[in-house]
CSV table of C-alpha atoms in Angstrom, one decimal:
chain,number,residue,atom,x,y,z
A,172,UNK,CA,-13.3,-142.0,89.5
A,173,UNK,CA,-14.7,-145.9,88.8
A,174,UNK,CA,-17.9,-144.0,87.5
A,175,UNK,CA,-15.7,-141.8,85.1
A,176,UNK,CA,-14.0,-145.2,83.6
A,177,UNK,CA,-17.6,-147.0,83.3
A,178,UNK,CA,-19.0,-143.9,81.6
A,179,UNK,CA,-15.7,-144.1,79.2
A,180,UNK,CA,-15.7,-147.5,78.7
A,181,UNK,CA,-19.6,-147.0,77.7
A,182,UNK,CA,-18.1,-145.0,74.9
A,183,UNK,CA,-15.8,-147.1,73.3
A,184,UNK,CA,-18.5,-148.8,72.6
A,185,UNK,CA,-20.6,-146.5,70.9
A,186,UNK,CA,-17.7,-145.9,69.0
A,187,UNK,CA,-17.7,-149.3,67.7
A,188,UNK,CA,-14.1,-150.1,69.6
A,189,UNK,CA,-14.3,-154.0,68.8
A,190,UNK,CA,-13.9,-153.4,64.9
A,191,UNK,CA,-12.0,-150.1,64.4
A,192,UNK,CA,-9.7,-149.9,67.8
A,193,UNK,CA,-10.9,-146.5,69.0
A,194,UNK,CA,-10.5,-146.1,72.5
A,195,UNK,CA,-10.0,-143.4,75.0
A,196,UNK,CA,-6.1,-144.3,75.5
A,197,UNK,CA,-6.8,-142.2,78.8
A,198,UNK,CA,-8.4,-145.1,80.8
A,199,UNK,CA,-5.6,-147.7,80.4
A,200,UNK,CA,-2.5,-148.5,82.0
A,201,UNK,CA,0.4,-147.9,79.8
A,202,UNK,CA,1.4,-151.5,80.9
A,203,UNK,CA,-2.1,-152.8,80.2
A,204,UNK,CA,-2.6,-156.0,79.3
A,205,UNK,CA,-4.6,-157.2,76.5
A,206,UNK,CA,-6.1,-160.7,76.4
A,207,UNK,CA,-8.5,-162.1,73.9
A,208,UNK,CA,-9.2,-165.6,72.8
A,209,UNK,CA,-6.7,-165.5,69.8
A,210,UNK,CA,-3.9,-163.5,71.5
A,211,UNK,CA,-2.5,-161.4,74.4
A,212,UNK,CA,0.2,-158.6,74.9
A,213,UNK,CA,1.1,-155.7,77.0
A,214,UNK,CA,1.2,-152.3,76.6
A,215,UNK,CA,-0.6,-149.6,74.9
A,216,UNK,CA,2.5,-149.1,72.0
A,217,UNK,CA,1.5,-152.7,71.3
A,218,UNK,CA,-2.1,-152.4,70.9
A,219,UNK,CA,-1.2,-148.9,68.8
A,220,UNK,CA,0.9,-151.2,66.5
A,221,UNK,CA,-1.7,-154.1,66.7
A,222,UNK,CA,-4.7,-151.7,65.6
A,223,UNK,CA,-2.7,-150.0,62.9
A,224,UNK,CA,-1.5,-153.2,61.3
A,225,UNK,CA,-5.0,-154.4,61.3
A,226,UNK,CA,-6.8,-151.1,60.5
A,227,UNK,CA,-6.9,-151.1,56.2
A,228,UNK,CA,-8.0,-154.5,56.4
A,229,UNK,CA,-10.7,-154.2,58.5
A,230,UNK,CA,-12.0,-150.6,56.7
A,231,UNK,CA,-11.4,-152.5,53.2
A,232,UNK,CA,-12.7,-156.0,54.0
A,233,UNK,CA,-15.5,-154.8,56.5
A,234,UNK,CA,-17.3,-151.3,55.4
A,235,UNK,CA,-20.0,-151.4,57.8
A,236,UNK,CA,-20.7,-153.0,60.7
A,237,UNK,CA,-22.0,-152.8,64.4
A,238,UNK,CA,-21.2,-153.0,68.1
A,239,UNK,CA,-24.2,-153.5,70.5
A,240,UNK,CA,-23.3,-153.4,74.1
A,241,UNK,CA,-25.8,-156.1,75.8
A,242,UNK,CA,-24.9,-155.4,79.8
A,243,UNK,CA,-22.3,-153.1,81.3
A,244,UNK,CA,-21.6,-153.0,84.8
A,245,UNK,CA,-19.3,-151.6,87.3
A,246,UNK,CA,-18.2,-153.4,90.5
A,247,UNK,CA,-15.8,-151.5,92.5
A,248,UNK,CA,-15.4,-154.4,95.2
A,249,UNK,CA,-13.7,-157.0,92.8
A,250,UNK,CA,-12.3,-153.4,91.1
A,251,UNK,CA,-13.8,-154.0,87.1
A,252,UNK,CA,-16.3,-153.7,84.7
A,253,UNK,CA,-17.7,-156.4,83.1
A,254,UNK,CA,-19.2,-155.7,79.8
A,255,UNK,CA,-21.3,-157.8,77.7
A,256,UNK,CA,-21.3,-156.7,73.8
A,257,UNK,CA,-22.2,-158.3,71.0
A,258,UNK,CA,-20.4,-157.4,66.7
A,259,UNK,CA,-21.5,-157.9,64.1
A,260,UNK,CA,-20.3,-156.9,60.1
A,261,UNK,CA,-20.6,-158.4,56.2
A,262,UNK,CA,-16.8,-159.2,55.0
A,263,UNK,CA,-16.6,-158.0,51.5
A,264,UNK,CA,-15.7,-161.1,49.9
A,265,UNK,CA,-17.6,-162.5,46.9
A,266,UNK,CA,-18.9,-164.8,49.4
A,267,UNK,CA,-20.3,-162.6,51.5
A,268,UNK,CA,-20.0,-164.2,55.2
A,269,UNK,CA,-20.5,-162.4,58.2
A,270,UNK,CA,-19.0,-161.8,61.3
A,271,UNK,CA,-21.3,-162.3,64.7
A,272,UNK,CA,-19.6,-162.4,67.9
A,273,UNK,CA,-21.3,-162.3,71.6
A,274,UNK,CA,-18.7,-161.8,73.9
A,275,UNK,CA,-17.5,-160.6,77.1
A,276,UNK,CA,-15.0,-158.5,78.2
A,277,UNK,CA,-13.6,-157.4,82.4
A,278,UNK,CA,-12.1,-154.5,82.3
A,279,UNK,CA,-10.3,-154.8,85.8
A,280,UNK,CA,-8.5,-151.5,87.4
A,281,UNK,CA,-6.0,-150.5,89.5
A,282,UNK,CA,-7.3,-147.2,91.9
A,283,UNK,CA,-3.5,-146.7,92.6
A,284,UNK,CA,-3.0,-146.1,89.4
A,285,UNK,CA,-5.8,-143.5,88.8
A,286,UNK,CA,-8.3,-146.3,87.9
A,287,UNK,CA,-6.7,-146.2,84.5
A,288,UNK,CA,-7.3,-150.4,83.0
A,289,UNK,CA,-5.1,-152.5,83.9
A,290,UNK,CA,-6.1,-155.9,82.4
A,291,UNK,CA,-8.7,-156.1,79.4
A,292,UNK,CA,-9.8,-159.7,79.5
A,293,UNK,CA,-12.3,-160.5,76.8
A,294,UNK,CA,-14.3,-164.0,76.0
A,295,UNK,CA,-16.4,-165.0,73.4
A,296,UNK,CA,-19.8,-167.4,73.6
A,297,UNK,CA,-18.4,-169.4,71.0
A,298,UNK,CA,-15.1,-171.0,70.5
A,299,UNK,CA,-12.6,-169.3,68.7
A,300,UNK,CA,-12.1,-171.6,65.8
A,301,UNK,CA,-15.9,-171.6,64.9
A,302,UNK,CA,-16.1,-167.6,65.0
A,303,UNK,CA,-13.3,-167.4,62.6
A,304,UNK,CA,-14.9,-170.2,60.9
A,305,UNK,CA,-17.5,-167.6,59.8
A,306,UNK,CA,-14.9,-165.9,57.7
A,307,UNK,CA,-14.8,-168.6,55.4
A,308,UNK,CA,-18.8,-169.8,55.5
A,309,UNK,CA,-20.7,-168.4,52.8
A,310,UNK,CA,-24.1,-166.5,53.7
């Protein structure tokens, strides 16, 4: 149901989805596709392969960090969620700079195909260049 898929899209985000790729695989479309400001792709293989790739860097380069979820909303006429969040983490670099995104993701699904996710649309409040800017700014 579209309250099942808010309550599990609620929990990839306290799981921290946005920095380690844990999500409930059950929600999405196996077609899905995946758009964010520095890339997009389809399918749930690809995001497997995308998150694995990126995995032992992220756990190496980024021990702790956070995922708040500002707003999360379901609206069943346009058929999403929209989702405001906002992550956070210290790169460790002798540098030490941090990541701090606010973004926005819409979550938009398909009731034909058992509400499973089939777009994941996701913005940021800043422009892309200056968030990954941060990774080479010292704090």
């Amino acid at each position: 149901s579209p309250n099942q898929l808010l309550n599990g899209v609620k929990e990839d985000f306290s799981k921290k989805y946005l920095w380690n790729g844990q999500i409930n695989e059950n929600l999405y479309s196996q077609d899905c596709l995946f758009t964010d400001p520095t890339l997009s792709f389809k399918g749930l293989e690809t995001y497997r392969r995308n998150v694995g790739s990126l995995q032992p860097l992220v756990r190496a380069l980024v021990p702790e960090y956070e995922v708040e979820l500002l707003s999360c909303e379901m609206n069943q006429k346009d058929k999403c969620i929209k989702a405001r969040w906002r992550m956070y983490g210290d790169i460790n670099v002798f540098w030490n700079p941090r990541i701090d995104v606010v973004g926005r993701t819409k979550f938009s699904y398909d009731p034909s195909k058992g509400n499973r996710i089939v777009n994941y649309f996701e913005t940021w409040e800043m422009p892309a260049s200056k968030a990954l800017f941060q990774l080479i700014t010292p704090r």
